[in-house]
Amino acid sequence: MTEKLQLRITGMDCADCALKLEKGVANLAGVEACQVNFTTAKMEVITAGADEAQVVKRIQNLGYNIAPPDEVYQPRTRRQQLVALLRQPRNTFTLIGAAFITAAFILEGLLPAGENFLFSSPAPLLLLAPALFFIGGLFGLYFPARAGWAAIRSGQGLDMNVLMCLAAVGAFAIGEYGEAATVIVLFSLGEALEGYTMERARDSIRSLTQLAPAEAIVLQPCIDCQGCRGRELPDGSGPYQSGPCPWCGLHEERVPVARLAVGDRILVKPSERIPMDGQVVSGQSAVNQAPITGESVPVEKSQGAEVFAGTINGDGVLEIEVTRLAADNTLSRLIHLVEEAQSQKTPTQRFVDKFARVYTPLVVVGAGLMAVLPPLLFGQPFFDPPFSPLVNGGGWGGVEHGWLYRALTMLVIACPCALVIATPVAVVSAIAAAARRGVLIKGGAYLEALGQVKVIAFDKTGTLTQGRPELVNLACIDRCCVEARQHDLMAECAHCDDMLALAAAVERYSTHPLARAVTAAAETRALPALAATGVKTLPGQGVQGQVGGRLVTIGSHTLLHDDDACLREFCGLVGNAEAHGQTTILVRENETLRGYLAVSDPPRHTSQTTVGVLRKTGVTHTVMLTGDNPTVAEAIGRQLDVDEVRAGLMPADKVSAIRELMAVHGDMVAMVGDGVNDAPALAAATVGIAMGAGGTAQALETADVALMADDLTQLPAAIRLGRRAVRTIRFNIWFALIIKAVFLLAAFFGVATLWMAVFADMGASLLVTLNGMRLLRQNDR
């Protein structure tokens, strides 16, 4: 029997740590699989015999620890984060050692010219000795050596700790005491700062948990009221003894949200955050949904409206019935999916990881050959020459250091830290920034794909349009009715009411948005609710059913078109409605055409602006895909300035359209839909983007990218963020590669020192980390 453990690791500073933990725990007897998410510092272990204590012990033996499972995240200021960083023993001793070395270098600068630092003057030597004790004895040897030995035992091989230990010990062996100490100090400082910056990136996700309050005001009935016991019950059934008190009513009690159950009623006061997903029972207020959906304008909420945990109540008081548990609300699902997304590697990251696995061993082998071959084959100095200034042409080719020293420098450069961390830090920052704007990107691969999108296909109904169609016109086949409609589109007609009642009876069994418009119009007119039987859907064409022994078919103009010459005026009305962007539905009773219903689903007021902004972000082609007829689709397309309109499409046709676009434009095609009806087309596109996913679990699960708000306003920002992320990742990788190449050449020619190599390696890691974290401050006006 297998068991899944989920642990949060503390002390992870770099991507090498995650690899070491994965291999070290996976080698433990009774462990089937282990996966570590470096960006969120979480480990998932599948065990088949090993218990949690064994796993925790192995983690501690590898030099890390785990956070308590019940630990509640508390936001920390930068000062608090720095204090926590300094409290770690390794970092405290590193700073002490750095202070001693800094003092030694300062005093060396005060020595008379020509004196040899470290040996000719006793003052810096005395200062350096304690530094070497603290750093070399405690940190320089113990911490990296322990971590390096753990890496070797776990099967990871030569990691950065092993390489740094070899370089430091080698420098000490050849008498470069100052550089040995400097290597360890810079390495430890770099590790500490890298860990600090990664903790800040992790906090950007953990801070999402603070959006919802930890407590809620629950409305509880007075139970077993002592003050009213013995009082005659209102229904006269006897005296009150126990249970809910019928006189006291509800009282307020502040409880942890974990204690709330579905069906509980909570009270949210003005300006408070809503603690749970629920439905408004009473009250009215404007709710700021920006933390979840990214909507900039507060949304009015009244009885029956849905609200989300983490959103901010306005000036009114709301009484809400809880509809989801704390662990299953929209905010919790969002956080869970964001953490999962951050664990998925991008194609670029997978390539870099493979490259790093080859790069490090090659450089180590190259360093070994460089230390041995020139002295053996060309008689060059193995150790540093006693006097070899560049101006005097000392050393081989006028360079300063011997080949062993150059090889040690190459060992430092062999660390692939900056290269490995270049992608994940940018991905985690971009996904966190998107989540804050109400955009859920399901993984780094989709982030990269989003940044390369050139073509976007939109579904029409509910995406570019409001998705709330209304009946705006109807006419029966009767000639008098047709003539009347030319003057008054909604003139009363008994035949039209009968036709509408028949249509509503069948459409009640349909979930299509147009069906809701028909049934709502019948209810508004107070028409009789007829019963329909044998209702079946005609895919992509309409719906059909029996109403009072009559076969009623409801469908498109194409499905029910009649070429009878006497219907030309009627067809003219249908054509006129479609030319104005209205969708027409024809109604047939048995084999007789009864008339048409015209439904309008106007475009969203943000759709045209969004399409225009997308062009400015680099989208070269926009397409509207719809099952509506071409006349209506072209009218809507002209209003929104869409480049191409494809109409009359069934779900399979939309998939074919996406594949055709990808054949022409390559893997740079995104599809935007509602995440449910357009699932096949979303899956076929390079990136599937679901809109209005705030309350739809299916959309959150199925889409590659989910817009939590029910509009498109955040789509351009998501595209722009993807493009920035791609540029940042490419810059980070090329920057790391160039730094490595420069210092490899410098080491070969003997002009690079050990401390310069460490400074460049750790400095590059910090720079790419900080550059990636700039994506957290994405700002789109």
PDB file of C-alpha atoms in Angstrom, residues 2-205:
ATOM      1  CA  THR A   2       1.473   3.335  -1.073  1.00  0.00           C
ATOM      2  CA  GLU A   3       1.267   6.596   0.851  1.00  0.00           C
ATOM      3  CA  LYS A   4       1.832  10.128  -0.352  1.00  0.00           C
ATOM      4  CA  LEU A   5       3.754  12.584   1.831  1.00  0.00           C
ATOM      5  CA  GLN A   6       3.862  16.311   1.185  1.00  0.00           C
ATOM      6  CA  LEU A   7       6.582  18.265   2.991  1.00  0.00           C
ATOM      7  CA  ARG A   8       7.832  21.844   2.828  1.00  0.00           C
ATOM      8  CA  ILE A   9      11.621  22.000   2.809  1.00  0.00           C
ATOM      9  CA  THR A  10      13.643  24.744   4.489  1.00  0.00           C
ATOM     10  CA  GLY A  11      17.204  25.695   3.575  1.00  0.00           C
ATOM     11  CA  MET A  12      17.021  25.190  -0.212  1.00  0.00           C
ATOM     12  CA  ASP A  13      19.135  27.881  -1.882  1.00  0.00           C
ATOM     13  CA  CYS A  14      19.555  26.652  -5.442  1.00  0.00           C
ATOM     14  CA  ALA A  15      18.249  24.223  -8.034  1.00  0.00           C
ATOM     15  CA  ASP A  16      21.080  21.802  -7.151  1.00  0.00           C
ATOM     16  CA  CYS A  17      19.496  21.419  -3.710  1.00  0.00           C
ATOM     17  CA  ALA A  18      16.266  20.117  -5.234  1.00  0.00           C
ATOM     18  CA  LEU A  19      18.141  17.590  -7.372  1.00  0.00           C
ATOM     19  CA  LYS A  20      20.179  16.398  -4.395  1.00  0.00           C
ATOM     20  CA  LEU A  21      17.038  15.944  -2.282  1.00  0.00           C
ATOM     21  CA  GLU A  22      15.191  14.135  -5.053  1.00  0.00           C
ATOM     22  CA  LYS A  23      17.969  11.608  -5.574  1.00  0.00           C
ATOM     23  CA  GLY A  24      18.828  11.272  -1.900  1.00  0.00           C
ATOM     24  CA  VAL A  25      15.257  10.549  -0.773  1.00  0.00           C
ATOM     25  CA  ALA A  26      14.452   8.420  -3.846  1.00  0.00           C
ATOM     26  CA  ASN A  27      17.367   6.096  -2.938  1.00  0.00           C
ATOM     27  CA  LEU A  28      15.823   5.460   0.473  1.00  0.00           C
ATOM     28  CA  ALA A  29      14.440   1.918   0.898  1.00  0.00           C
ATOM     29  CA  GLY A  30      10.665   1.907   0.706  1.00  0.00           C
ATOM     30  CA  VAL A  31      10.421   5.095  -1.387  1.00  0.00           C
ATOM     31  CA  GLU A  32       8.903   4.656  -4.840  1.00  0.00           C
ATOM     32  CA  ALA A  33       9.191   8.230  -6.108  1.00  0.00           C
ATOM     33  CA  CYS A  34      10.248  11.665  -4.937  1.00  0.00           C
ATOM     34  CA  GLN A  35       9.679  15.028  -6.587  1.00  0.00           C
ATOM     35  CA  VAL A  36      10.928  18.379  -5.296  1.00  0.00           C
ATOM     36  CA  ASN A  37       9.531  21.688  -6.506  1.00  0.00           C
ATOM     37  CA  PHE A  38      12.433  24.089  -6.011  1.00  0.00           C
ATOM     38  CA  THR A  39      10.422  27.236  -6.662  1.00  0.00           C
ATOM     39  CA  THR A  40       7.830  26.457  -3.972  1.00  0.00           C
ATOM     40  CA  ALA A  41      10.227  24.474  -1.715  1.00  0.00           C
ATOM     41  CA  LYS A  42       7.810  21.540  -1.549  1.00  0.00           C
ATOM     42  CA  MET A  43       8.535  17.820  -1.698  1.00  0.00           C
ATOM     43  CA  GLU A  44       6.133  15.054  -2.654  1.00  0.00           C
ATOM     44  CA  VAL A  45       7.144  11.530  -1.705  1.00  0.00           C
ATOM     45  CA  ILE A  46       5.346   8.288  -2.594  1.00  0.00           C
ATOM     46  CA  THR A  47       6.300   5.618  -0.104  1.00  0.00           C
ATOM     47  CA  ALA A  48       5.680   1.871   0.031  1.00  0.00           C
ATOM     48  CA  GLY A  49       7.109   0.908   3.401  1.00  0.00           C
ATOM     49  CA  ALA A  50       9.174   3.921   4.446  1.00  0.00           C
ATOM     50  CA  ASP A  51       7.528   6.062   7.111  1.00  0.00           C
ATOM     51  CA  GLU A  52       7.668   9.830   7.467  1.00  0.00           C
ATOM     52  CA  ALA A  53      10.312   9.687  10.207  1.00  0.00           C
ATOM     53  CA  GLN A  54      12.744   7.906   7.877  1.00  0.00           C
ATOM     54  CA  VAL A  55      12.156  10.441   5.121  1.00  0.00           C
ATOM     55  CA  VAL A  56      12.637  13.368   7.510  1.00  0.00           C
ATOM     56  CA  LYS A  57      15.857  11.835   8.856  1.00  0.00           C
ATOM     57  CA  ARG A  58      17.234  11.442   5.326  1.00  0.00           C
ATOM     58  CA  ILE A  59      16.351  15.076   4.544  1.00  0.00           C
ATOM     59  CA  GLN A  60      18.167  16.237   7.678  1.00  0.00           C
ATOM     60  CA  ASN A  61      21.184  14.072   6.851  1.00  0.00           C
ATOM     61  CA  LEU A  62      21.364  15.823   3.487  1.00  0.00           C
ATOM     62  CA  GLY A  63      21.605  19.168   5.311  1.00  0.00           C
ATOM     63  CA  TYR A  64      18.024  20.433   5.128  1.00  0.00           C
ATOM     64  CA  ASN A  65      14.962  20.494   7.342  1.00  0.00           C
ATOM     65  CA  ILE A  66      11.176  20.528   7.060  1.00  0.00           C
ATOM     66  CA  ALA A  67       8.659  23.155   8.143  1.00  0.00           C
ATOM     67  CA  PRO A  68       5.951  22.136  10.640  1.00  0.00           C
ATOM     68  CA  PRO A  69       2.865  20.863   8.752  1.00  0.00           C
ATOM     69  CA  ASP A  70       0.539  23.165  10.710  1.00  0.00           C
ATOM     70  CA  GLU A  71       2.707  26.250  10.194  1.00  0.00           C
ATOM     71  CA  VAL A  72       0.631  29.237   9.073  1.00  0.00           C
ATOM     72  CA  TYR A  73       2.314  31.599   6.654  1.00  0.00           C
ATOM     73  CA  GLN A  74       2.885  35.058   8.095  1.00  0.00           C
ATOM     74  CA  PRO A  75       3.924  37.854   5.730  1.00  0.00           C
ATOM     75  CA  ARG A  76       7.388  39.223   6.512  1.00  0.00           C
ATOM     76  CA  THR A  77       8.992  42.535   5.752  1.00  0.00           C
ATOM     77  CA  ARG A  78      12.408  42.666   4.096  1.00  0.00           C
ATOM     78  CA  ARG A  79      13.959  43.486   7.459  1.00  0.00           C
ATOM     79  CA  GLN A  80      12.377  40.405   9.033  1.00  0.00           C
ATOM     80  CA  GLN A  81      13.593  38.261   6.152  1.00  0.00           C
ATOM     81  CA  LEU A  82      17.148  39.588   6.564  1.00  0.00           C
ATOM     82  CA  VAL A  83      17.069  38.973  10.334  1.00  0.00           C
ATOM     83  CA  ALA A  84      15.921  35.394   9.727  1.00  0.00           C
ATOM     84  CA  LEU A  85      18.730  35.010   7.207  1.00  0.00           C
ATOM     85  CA  LEU A  86      21.362  36.218   9.683  1.00  0.00           C
ATOM     86  CA  ARG A  87      20.124  33.842  12.381  1.00  0.00           C
ATOM     87  CA  GLN A  88      21.225  30.868  10.325  1.00  0.00           C
ATOM     88  CA  PRO A  89      24.580  29.671  11.768  1.00  0.00           C
ATOM     89  CA  ARG A  90      26.287  29.377   8.397  1.00  0.00           C
ATOM     90  CA  ASN A  91      25.421  32.968   7.465  1.00  0.00           C
ATOM     91  CA  THR A  92      26.391  34.394  10.859  1.00  0.00           C
ATOM     92  CA  PHE A  93      29.855  32.854  10.703  1.00  0.00           C
ATOM     93  CA  THR A  94      30.202  33.860   7.061  1.00  0.00           C
ATOM     94  CA  LEU A  95      29.714  37.516   7.966  1.00  0.00           C
ATOM     95  CA  ILE A  96      32.248  37.231  10.805  1.00  0.00           C
ATOM     96  CA  GLY A  97      34.773  35.710   8.441  1.00  0.00           C
ATOM     97  CA  ALA A  98      34.037  38.349   5.816  1.00  0.00           C
ATOM     98  CA  ALA A  99      34.692  41.077   8.377  1.00  0.00           C
ATOM     99  CA  PHE A 100      38.116  39.603   9.227  1.00  0.00           C
ATOM    100  CA  ILE A 101      39.092  39.255   5.566  1.00  0.00           C
ATOM    101  CA  THR A 102      37.901  42.784   4.754  1.00  0.00           C
ATOM    102  CA  ALA A 103      40.012  44.136   7.610  1.00  0.00           C
ATOM    103  CA  ALA A 104      42.996  42.167   6.321  1.00  0.00           C
ATOM    104  CA  PHE A 105      42.650  43.630   2.833  1.00  0.00           C
ATOM    105  CA  ILE A 106      42.302  47.138   4.242  1.00  0.00           C
ATOM    106  CA  LEU A 107      45.442  46.775   6.335  1.00  0.00           C
ATOM    107  CA  GLU A 108      47.250  45.309   3.336  1.00  0.00           C
ATOM    108  CA  GLY A 109      46.511  48.509   1.503  1.00  0.00           C
ATOM    109  CA  LEU A 110      48.133  50.465   4.308  1.00  0.00           C
ATOM    110  CA  LEU A 111      51.386  48.503   4.142  1.00  0.00           C
ATOM    111  CA  PRO A 112      54.444  50.084   2.534  1.00  0.00           C
ATOM    112  CA  ALA A 113      54.678  49.421  -1.191  1.00  0.00           C
ATOM    113  CA  GLY A 114      56.351  46.164  -2.105  1.00  0.00           C
ATOM    114  CA  GLU A 115      55.467  44.236   1.037  1.00  0.00           C
ATOM    115  CA  ASN A 116      53.839  40.897   0.359  1.00  0.00           C
ATOM    116  CA  PHE A 117      50.329  40.634   1.714  1.00  0.00           C
ATOM    117  CA  LEU A 118      49.640  37.756   4.127  1.00  0.00           C
ATOM    118  CA  PHE A 119      53.267  36.912   4.874  1.00  0.00           C
ATOM    119  CA  SER A 120      55.452  40.005   5.289  1.00  0.00           C
ATOM    120  CA  SER A 121      53.161  41.782   7.735  1.00  0.00           C
ATOM    121  CA  PRO A 122      52.010  40.126  10.957  1.00  0.00           C
ATOM    122  CA  ALA A 123      48.882  42.302  11.408  1.00  0.00           C
ATOM    123  CA  PRO A 124      46.843  40.972   8.467  1.00  0.00           C
ATOM    124  CA  LEU A 125      48.153  37.492   9.182  1.00  0.00           C
ATOM    125  CA  LEU A 126      46.798  37.703  12.721  1.00  0.00           C
ATOM    126  CA  LEU A 127      43.488  38.966  11.388  1.00  0.00           C
ATOM    127  CA  LEU A 128      43.380  36.334   8.682  1.00  0.00           C
ATOM    128  CA  ALA A 129      44.014  33.430  11.048  1.00  0.00           C
ATOM    129  CA  PRO A 130      40.651  33.802  12.870  1.00  0.00           C
ATOM    130  CA  ALA A 131      38.945  34.291   9.518  1.00  0.00           C
ATOM    131  CA  LEU A 132      40.429  31.069   8.239  1.00  0.00           C
ATOM    132  CA  PHE A 133      39.399  29.386  11.480  1.00  0.00           C
ATOM    133  CA  PHE A 134      35.783  30.466  11.220  1.00  0.00           C
ATOM    134  CA  ILE A 135      35.466  30.067   7.477  1.00  0.00           C
ATOM    135  CA  GLY A 136      37.872  27.269   6.661  1.00  0.00           C
ATOM    136  CA  GLY A 137      37.329  25.328   9.878  1.00  0.00           C
ATOM    137  CA  LEU A 138      33.578  25.721  10.356  1.00  0.00           C
ATOM    138  CA  PHE A 139      32.119  26.928   7.098  1.00  0.00           C
ATOM    139  CA  GLY A 140      34.695  26.578   4.405  1.00  0.00           C
ATOM    140  CA  LEU A 141      35.160  22.918   5.198  1.00  0.00           C
ATOM    141  CA  TYR A 142      32.226  21.667   7.242  1.00  0.00           C
ATOM    142  CA  PHE A 143      29.116  23.021   5.532  1.00  0.00           C
ATOM    143  CA  PRO A 144      30.108  22.717   1.850  1.00  0.00           C
ATOM    144  CA  ALA A 145      31.966  19.463   2.532  1.00  0.00           C
ATOM    145  CA  ARG A 146      28.915  17.965   4.250  1.00  0.00           C
ATOM    146  CA  ALA A 147      26.644  19.112   1.431  1.00  0.00           C
ATOM    147  CA  GLY A 148      29.093  17.873  -1.204  1.00  0.00           C
ATOM    148  CA  TRP A 149      29.458  14.481   0.445  1.00  0.00           C
ATOM    149  CA  ALA A 150      25.664  14.211   0.636  1.00  0.00           C
ATOM    150  CA  ALA A 151      25.471  15.023  -3.092  1.00  0.00           C
ATOM    151  CA  ILE A 152      27.968  12.287  -3.928  1.00  0.00           C
ATOM    152  CA  ARG A 153      26.168   9.752  -1.731  1.00  0.00           C
ATOM    153  CA  SER A 154      22.798  10.655  -3.257  1.00  0.00           C
ATOM    154  CA  GLY A 155      24.124   9.905  -6.742  1.00  0.00           C
ATOM    155  CA  GLN A 156      24.057  13.504  -7.934  1.00  0.00           C
ATOM    156  CA  GLY A 157      27.805  13.564  -8.456  1.00  0.00           C
ATOM    157  CA  LEU A 158      29.912  16.713  -8.565  1.00  0.00           C
ATOM    158  CA  ASP A 159      27.746  19.583  -7.396  1.00  0.00           C
ATOM    159  CA  MET A 160      28.783  23.141  -6.646  1.00  0.00           C
ATOM    160  CA  ASN A 161      29.722  22.324  -3.020  1.00  0.00           C
ATOM    161  CA  VAL A 162      32.192  19.643  -4.132  1.00  0.00           C
ATOM    162  CA  LEU A 163      33.744  21.958  -6.705  1.00  0.00           C
ATOM    163  CA  MET A 164      34.078  24.828  -4.230  1.00  0.00           C
ATOM    164  CA  CYS A 165      35.676  22.524  -1.644  1.00  0.00           C
ATOM    165  CA  LEU A 166      38.183  21.240  -4.186  1.00  0.00           C
ATOM    166  CA  ALA A 167      39.024  24.786  -5.276  1.00  0.00           C
ATOM    167  CA  ALA A 168      39.420  26.063  -1.691  1.00  0.00           C
ATOM    168  CA  VAL A 169      41.509  23.095  -0.521  1.00  0.00           C
ATOM    169  CA  GLY A 170      43.643  23.330  -3.665  1.00  0.00           C
ATOM    170  CA  ALA A 171      44.217  27.062  -3.146  1.00  0.00           C
ATOM    171  CA  PHE A 172      45.168  26.463   0.464  1.00  0.00           C
ATOM    172  CA  ALA A 173      47.567  23.682  -0.577  1.00  0.00           C
ATOM    173  CA  ILE A 174      49.481  25.932  -2.947  1.00  0.00           C
ATOM    174  CA  GLY A 175      49.747  28.707  -0.352  1.00  0.00           C
ATOM    175  CA  GLU A 176      46.956  30.979  -1.619  1.00  0.00           C
ATOM    176  CA  TYR A 177      45.453  31.355   1.868  1.00  0.00           C
ATOM    177  CA  GLY A 178      43.752  34.660   1.162  1.00  0.00           C
ATOM    178  CA  GLU A 179      42.115  33.379  -1.982  1.00  0.00           C
ATOM    179  CA  ALA A 180      41.042  30.151  -0.274  1.00  0.00           C
ATOM    180  CA  ALA A 181      39.266  32.185   2.387  1.00  0.00           C
ATOM    181  CA  THR A 182      37.817  34.551  -0.213  1.00  0.00           C
ATOM    182  CA  VAL A 183      36.443  31.679  -2.257  1.00  0.00           C
ATOM    183  CA  ILE A 184      34.542  30.331   0.734  1.00  0.00           C
ATOM    184  CA  VAL A 185      33.286  33.758   1.858  1.00  0.00           C
ATOM    185  CA  LEU A 186      32.027  34.763  -1.569  1.00  0.00           C
ATOM    186  CA  PHE A 187      30.481  31.351  -2.110  1.00  0.00           C
ATOM    187  CA  SER A 188      28.690  31.428   1.246  1.00  0.00           C
ATOM    188  CA  LEU A 189      27.553  35.027   0.756  1.00  0.00           C
ATOM    189  CA  GLY A 190      26.279  34.197  -2.714  1.00  0.00           C
ATOM    190  CA  GLU A 191      24.387  31.173  -1.409  1.00  0.00           C
ATOM    191  CA  ALA A 192      22.814  33.260   1.354  1.00  0.00           C
ATOM    192  CA  LEU A 193      21.743  36.058  -0.994  1.00  0.00           C
ATOM    193  CA  GLU A 194      20.436  33.567  -3.551  1.00  0.00           C
ATOM    194  CA  GLY A 195      18.400  31.893  -0.833  1.00  0.00           C
ATOM    195  CA  TYR A 196      17.070  35.276   0.278  1.00  0.00           C
ATOM    196  CA  THR A 197      15.943  36.265  -3.208  1.00  0.00           C
ATOM    197  CA  MET A 198      14.292  32.876  -3.772  1.00  0.00           C
ATOM    198  CA  GLU A 199      12.431  33.183  -0.473  1.00  0.00           C
ATOM    199  CA  ARG A 200      11.092  36.522  -1.652  1.00  0.00           C
ATOM    200  CA  ALA A 201       9.899  34.877  -4.866  1.00  0.00           C
ATOM    201  CA  ARG A 202       8.256  32.057  -2.874  1.00  0.00           C
ATOM    202  CA  ASP A 203       6.580  34.609  -0.620  1.00  0.00           C
ATOM    203  CA  SER A 204       4.890  36.076  -3.675  1.00  0.00           C
ATOM    204  CA  ILE A 205       2.858  32.853  -3.951  1.00  0.00           C
TER     205      ILE A 205
END
